[in-house]
N, CA, C and O atoms as a MOPAC input file, in Angstrom:
PM7 MOZYME 1SCF
protein

 N     18.57900 1   -32.95400 1     8.51700 1
 C     17.99800 1   -31.78400 1     9.21200 1
 C     18.65900 1   -30.52200 1     8.57200 1
 O     17.97500 1   -29.50800 1     8.43600 1
 N     19.87300 1   -30.54300 1     8.20100 1
 C     20.53000 1   -29.34000 1     7.71400 1
 C     20.00900 1   -29.02500 1     6.30600 1
 O     19.86400 1   -27.84000 1     6.00600 1
 N     19.71700 1   -29.97500 1     5.42700 1
 C     19.17800 1   -29.81900 1     4.19300 1
 C     17.75200 1   -29.16800 1     4.29500 1
 O     17.38200 1   -28.29100 1     3.51500 1
 N     16.97600 1   -29.66700 1     5.32300 1
 C     15.73800 1   -29.12000 1     5.56500 1
 C     15.73100 1   -27.62200 1     5.87100 1
 O     14.99500 1   -26.81800 1     5.29900 1
 N     16.57600 1   -27.33300 1     6.78000 1
 C     16.69200 1   -25.92100 1     7.25500 1
 C     17.18900 1   -24.96400 1     6.06200 1
 O     16.77300 1   -23.81300 1     5.93100 1
 N     18.08400 1   -25.54500 1     5.24400 1
 C     18.56300 1   -24.69100 1     4.02600 1
 C     17.32100 1   -24.51300 1     3.04800 1
 O     17.17800 1   -23.44200 1     2.45700 1
 N     16.46900 1   -25.50400 1     2.88400 1
 C     15.37300 1   -25.46600 1     2.03300 1
 C     14.31700 1   -24.39100 1     2.57700 1
 O     13.77000 1   -23.58900 1     1.82100 1
 N     14.08800 1   -24.44300 1     3.90400 1
 C     13.24500 1   -23.54000 1     4.57800 1
 C     13.74000 1   -22.15900 1     4.35800 1
 O     12.97400 1   -21.28800 1     3.94500 1
 N     15.05300 1   -21.90900 1     4.63000 1
 C     15.62700 1   -20.59200 1     4.50900 1
 C     15.48100 1   -20.02300 1     3.00800 1
 O     15.15600 1   -18.86000 1     2.76900 1
 N     15.74600 1   -20.93600 1     2.08900 1
 C     15.52000 1   -20.52200 1     0.66300 1
 C     14.10000 1   -20.13600 1     0.43100 1
 O     13.79300 1   -19.09600 1    -0.15200 1
 N     13.30900 1   -20.92700 1     0.86200 1
 C     11.78000 1   -20.58100 1     0.66400 1
 C     11.44700 1   -19.19000 1     1.31800 1
 O     10.71800 1   -18.37700 1     0.74900 1
 N     12.00200 1   -18.96900 1     2.50300 1
 C     11.75300 1   -17.69000 1     3.19200 1
 C     12.29500 1   -16.51500 1     2.36000 1
 O     11.65500 1   -15.47600 1     2.19900 1
 N     13.46600 1   -16.73400 1     1.86100 1
 C     14.12700 1   -15.65100 1     1.03300 1
 C     13.35000 1   -15.38400 1    -0.20500 1
 O     13.18100 1   -14.24100 1    -0.63200 1
 N     12.85700 1   -16.49900 1    -0.80400 1
 C     12.10000 1   -16.34800 1    -1.95500 1
 C     10.81600 1   -15.72400 1    -1.71000 1
 O     10.35100 1   -14.95600 1    -2.55200 1
 N     10.15500 1   -16.00200 1    -0.55400 1
 C      8.87300 1   -15.28800 1    -0.21500 1
 C      9.17400 1   -13.76300 1     0.10200 1
 O      8.36800 1   -12.87700 1    -0.18500 1
 N     10.28800 1   -13.54500 1     0.66200 1
 C     10.53300 1   -12.05500 1     0.93300 1
 C     10.72700 1   -11.26700 1    -0.30800 1
 O     10.34300 1   -10.10000 1    -0.37700 1
 N     11.35500 1   -11.92200 1    -1.36200 1
 C     11.50200 1   -11.30400 1    -2.65200 1
 C     10.15100 1   -11.15700 1    -3.25600 1
 O      9.86500 1   -10.07900 1    -3.77800 1
 N      9.32900 1   -12.08700 1    -3.23900 1
 C      7.95000 1   -12.00300 1    -3.81800 1
 C      7.15400 1   -10.93500 1    -3.15700 1
 O      6.43100 1   -10.18200 1    -3.80900 1
 N      7.28700 1   -10.86300 1    -1.81300 1
 C      6.54700 1    -9.86700 1    -1.11800 1
 C      6.96400 1    -8.44000 1    -1.49900 1
 O      6.11700 1    -7.56000 1    -1.65400 1
 N      8.25500 1    -8.22400 1    -1.64600 1
 C      8.75500 1    -6.98800 1    -2.07500 1
 C      8.23900 1    -6.64300 1    -3.47000 1
 O      7.85500 1    -5.49500 1    -3.69700 1
 N      8.21200 1    -7.59500 1    -4.42300 1
 C      7.73900 1    -7.33200 1    -5.71000 1
 C      6.22700 1    -6.95400 1    -5.61700 1
 O      5.79100 1    -5.99000 1    -6.24700 1
 N      5.48600 1    -7.68000 1    -4.87000 1
 C      4.07700 1    -7.24200 1    -4.65100 1
 C      3.91300 1    -5.84100 1    -4.07900 1
 O      3.05900 1    -5.08100 1    -4.53600 1
 N      4.69400 1    -5.50600 1    -3.12100 1
 C      4.61100 1    -4.16900 1    -2.63600 1
 C      4.98700 1    -3.13000 1    -3.64400 1
 O      4.40400 1    -2.04600 1    -3.65500 1
 N      5.94800 1    -3.42200 1    -4.49700 1
 C      6.29100 1    -2.51900 1    -5.61400 1
 C      5.13600 1    -2.37900 1    -6.61000 1
 O      4.83500 1    -1.27000 1    -7.05100 1
 N      4.48900 1    -3.48600 1    -6.96500 1
 C      3.45700 1    -3.44100 1    -7.80700 1
 C      2.27300 1    -2.68300 1    -7.28100 1
 O      1.65000 1    -1.88500 1    -7.98100 1
 N      1.98200 1    -2.94800 1    -6.04600 1
 C      0.77700 1    -2.29000 1    -5.40000 1
 C      1.13300 1    -0.72300 1    -5.32400 1
 O      0.21200 1     0.08100 1    -5.46500 1
 N      2.29100 1    -0.32300 1    -5.13100 1
 C      2.60500 1     1.15000 1    -5.03900 1
 C      2.40000 1     1.64900 1    -6.49600 1
 O      1.78300 1     2.69700 1    -6.68700 1
 N      2.86200 1     0.98500 1    -7.44100 1
 C      2.62700 1     1.54100 1    -8.90900 1
 C      1.16800 1     1.57500 1    -9.15000 1
 O      0.69600 1     2.55000 1    -9.73500 1
 N      0.38500 1     0.57800 1    -8.74700 1
 C     -1.02500 1     0.57900 1    -9.04000 1
 C     -1.74700 1     1.62700 1    -8.33000 1
 O     -2.69900 1     2.20300 1    -8.85600 1
 N     -1.32500 1     1.90400 1    -7.13700 1
 C     -1.87300 1     3.04000 1    -6.34800 1
 C     -1.65300 1     4.39800 1    -7.11300 1
 O     -2.56000 1     5.21600 1    -7.26800 1
 N     -0.42500 1     4.55900 1    -7.55800 1
 C     -0.16500 1     5.73000 1    -8.32300 1
 C     -0.93500 1     5.93900 1    -9.49400 1
 O     -1.41400 1     7.03400 1    -9.79200 1
 N     -1.07200 1     4.81000 1   -10.22200 1
 C     -1.89800 1     4.83300 1   -11.45700 1
 C     -3.32600 1     5.11100 1   -11.12400 1
 O     -3.97100 1     5.86500 1   -11.85200 1
 N     -3.88600 1     4.53100 1   -10.03300 1
 C     -5.29200 1     4.82300 1    -9.60800 1
 C     -5.44800 1     6.32000 1    -9.34600 1
 O     -6.42800 1     6.94400 1    -9.75400 1
 N     -4.46800 1     6.86800 1    -8.66300 1
 C     -4.53000 1     8.38900 1    -8.29500 1
 C     -4.57600 1     9.26000 1    -9.53000 1
 O     -5.32100 1    10.23900 1    -9.56800 1
 N     -3.74800 1     8.90300 1   -10.60100 1
 C     -3.70400 1     9.55500 1   -11.85800 1
 C     -5.00500 1     9.42600 1   -12.57700 1
 O     -5.48100 1    10.37400 1   -13.20200 1
 N     -5.57300 1     8.27900 1   -12.49400 1
 C     -6.95100 1     8.06300 1   -13.08600 1
 C     -7.98800 1     8.91300 1   -12.51700 1
 O     -8.81700 1     9.48800 1   -13.22200 1
 N     -7.94500 1     9.00500 1   -11.11300 1
 C     -8.87900 1     9.71200 1   -10.36000 1
 C     -8.76900 1    11.14700 1   -10.79300 1
 O     -9.76500 1    11.81400 1   -11.07200 1
 N     -7.54400 1    11.60800 1   -10.84400 1
 C     -7.34100 1    13.05800 1   -11.22900 1
 C     -7.96200 1    13.35000 1   -12.59000 1
 O     -8.62300 1    14.37000 1   -12.78900 1
 N     -7.73500 1    12.44500 1   -13.50200 1
 C     -8.20800 1    12.64600 1   -14.91100 1
 C     -9.85600 1    12.63900 1   -14.87300 1
 O    -10.55900 1    13.40600 1   -15.53300 1
 N    -10.29800 1    11.70000 1   -14.04100 1
 C    -11.80500 1    11.73400 1   -13.98600 1
 C    -12.38400 1    12.93300 1   -13.42600 1
 O    -13.45200 1    13.38600 1   -13.83700 1
 N    -11.67100 1    13.48700 1   -12.44900 1
 C    -12.07200 1    14.75200 1   -11.84900 1
 C    -12.12200 1    15.81400 1   -12.92000 1
 O    -13.11400 1    16.53200 1   -13.04800 1
 N    -11.05100 1    15.91600 1   -13.69200 1
 C    -10.98400 1    16.94000 1   -14.73800 1
 C    -12.10000 1    16.72100 1   -15.66200 1
 O    -12.78000 1    17.69700 1   -15.97900 1
 N    -12.37900 1    15.53700 1   -16.14300 1
 C    -13.44200 1    15.16300 1   -17.03900 1
 C    -14.80800 1    15.66400 1   -16.45500 1
 O    -15.65900 1    16.23200 1   -17.14000 1
 N    -14.92200 1    15.41100 1   -15.19500 1
 C    -16.26100 1    15.76900 1   -14.57100 1
 C    -16.28800 1    17.33600 1   -14.56400 1
 O    -17.37200 1    17.86000 1   -14.82300 1
 N    -15.37600 1    18.01600 1   -14.33700 1
 C    -15.37500 1    19.42300 1   -14.39300 1
 C    -15.70200 1    20.00400 1   -15.64600 1
 O    -16.49300 1    20.94400 1   -15.72400 1
 N    -15.07500 1    19.44400 1   -16.74000 1
 C    -15.25200 1    19.80200 1   -18.06000 1
 C    -16.72800 1    19.58900 1   -18.53300 1
 O    -17.29900 1    20.36500 1   -19.29900 1
 N    -17.33700 1    18.36800 1   -17.95700 1
 C    -18.65400 1    18.01200 1   -18.33400 1
 C    -19.62700 1    19.03700 1   -17.71000 1
 O    -20.60600 1    19.42300 1   -18.34800 1
 N    -19.35600 1    19.48000 1   -16.45500 1
 C    -20.17600 1    20.47000 1   -15.89800 1
 C    -20.15900 1    21.78600 1   -16.69700 1
 O    -21.21500 1    22.38000 1   -16.91100 1
 N    -19.07600 1    22.21100 1   -17.10400 1
 C    -18.90600 1    23.39800 1   -17.89700 1
 C    -19.77200 1    23.26400 1   -19.25000 1
 O    -20.48200 1    24.17500 1   -19.67500 1
 N    -19.63200 1    22.11200 1   -19.81800 1
 C    -20.28400 1    21.85600 1   -21.00300 1
 C    -21.84700 1    21.80400 1   -20.85000 1
 O    -22.56500 1    22.35700 1   -21.68400 1
 N    -22.33500 1    21.16400 1   -19.82600 1
 C    -23.69000 1    21.18800 1   -19.53600 1
 C    -24.26500 1    22.50200 1   -19.26900 1
 O    -25.39800 1    22.78400 1   -19.65800 1
 N    -23.50000 1    23.34500 1   -18.59700 1
 C    -23.89900 1    24.73400 1   -18.34000 1
 C    -23.93600 1    25.54500 1   -19.67800 1
 O    -24.86000 1    26.33000 1   -19.89100 1
 N    -23.00500 1    25.36400 1   -20.50700 1
 C    -22.98500 1    26.07100 1   -21.80700 1
 C    -24.14300 1    25.64900 1   -22.64800 1
 O    -24.79100 1    26.50800 1   -23.24500 1
 N    -24.43500 1    24.43100 1   -22.73300 1
 C    -25.55700 1    23.94600 1   -23.52200 1
 C    -26.88500 1    24.38500 1   -22.99600 1
 O    -27.76400 1    24.77900 1   -23.76200 1
 N    -27.05400 1    24.32000 1   -21.62400 1
 C    -28.26300 1    24.81000 1   -20.96400 1
 C    -28.44100 1    26.25500 1   -21.25600 1
 O    -29.55300 1    26.64700 1   -21.60700 1
 N    -27.42900 1    27.09900 1   -21.14100 1
 C    -27.50800 1    28.46300 1   -21.39100 1
 C    -27.95100 1    28.75900 1   -22.86600 1
 O    -28.80600 1    29.58900 1   -23.17400 1
 N    -27.28200 1    27.99900 1   -23.69300 1
 C    -27.55000 1    28.21600 1   -25.20000 1
 C    -29.10900 1    27.93100 1   -25.44000 1
 O    -29.80800 1    28.65600 1   -26.14800 1
 N    -29.55900 1    26.82400 1   -24.79000 1
 C    -30.99300 1    26.42700 1   -25.11300 1
 C    -31.97500 1    27.50700 1   -24.50100 1
 O    -33.00000 1    27.83800 1   -25.09700 1
 N    -31.62400 1    28.01400 1   -23.33500 1
 C    -32.50500 1    28.94900 1   -22.64900 1
 C    -32.53600 1    30.21800 1   -23.57200 1
 O    -33.60000 1    30.76200 1   -23.86700 1
 N    -31.27600 1    30.67800 1   -24.02900 1
 C    -31.09700 1    31.89300 1   -24.76600 1
 C    -31.95700 1    31.63800 1   -26.05800 1
 O    -32.77400 1    32.49100 1   -26.40600 1
 N    -31.79000 1    30.50800 1   -26.75700 1
 C    -32.52200 1    30.19300 1   -27.97700 1
 C    -34.03200 1    30.29700 1   -27.82200 1
 O    -34.73900 1    30.80900 1   -28.69000 1
 N    -34.53000 1    29.75800 1   -26.61100 1
 C    -36.02500 1    29.74700 1   -26.31800 1
 C    -36.45400 1    31.05300 1   -26.11700 1
 O    -37.53700 1    31.40300 1   -26.58800 1
 N    -35.66600 1    31.92700 1   -25.40100 1
 C    -36.18400 1    33.39600 1   -25.11200 1
 C    -36.23800 1    34.13700 1   -26.36200 1
 O    -37.18800 1    34.86900 1   -26.63900 1
 N    -35.10600 1    33.93700 1   -27.21700 1
 C    -35.16500 1    34.65900 1   -28.48600 1
 C    -36.28700 1    34.24500 1   -29.34000 1
 O    -36.91600 1    35.09800 1   -29.96600 1
 N    -36.59300 1    32.95900 1   -29.41300 1
 C    -37.66700 1    32.36200 1   -30.22800 1
 C    -38.95500 1    32.99800 1   -29.85200 1
 O    -39.74200 1    33.40300 1   -30.70800 1
 N    -39.19000 1    33.09600 1   -28.48000 1
 C    -40.42800 1    33.70400 1   -28.00500 1
 C    -40.52900 1    35.19800 1   -28.27300 1
 O    -41.60700 1    35.72300 1   -28.55300 1
 N    -39.36800 1    35.88100 1   -28.18200 1
 C    -39.40700 1    37.29500 1   -28.46100 1
 C    -39.70200 1    37.60000 1   -30.05600 1
 O    -40.31300 1    38.60800 1   -30.41100 1
 N    -39.27200 1    36.75800 1   -30.83900 1
 C    -39.43000 1    36.90000 1   -32.22200 1
 C    -40.95300 1    36.76000 1   -32.62800 1
 O    -41.44300 1    37.45800 1   -33.51600 1
 N    -41.62100 1    35.87900 1   -31.96900 1
 C    -43.02800 1    35.59300 1   -32.27500 1
 C    -43.82800 1    36.66100 1   -31.74900 1
 O    -45.05200 1    36.64200 1   -31.88500 1

């Protein structure tokens, strides 16, 4: 019975260590996800600015082309 209890205790300790490792990995992954989300937000904002610039350029070019005719 003593051997069985020691085995169970060892298994429990191993599981605690595994759980702690998983918690650490989850924390790191959450931080990485937050960083990626921030990068995506910046890209989205840059894309909006680029779309506006291109649209403005096209409208300006169209107006100038009609004025020249």
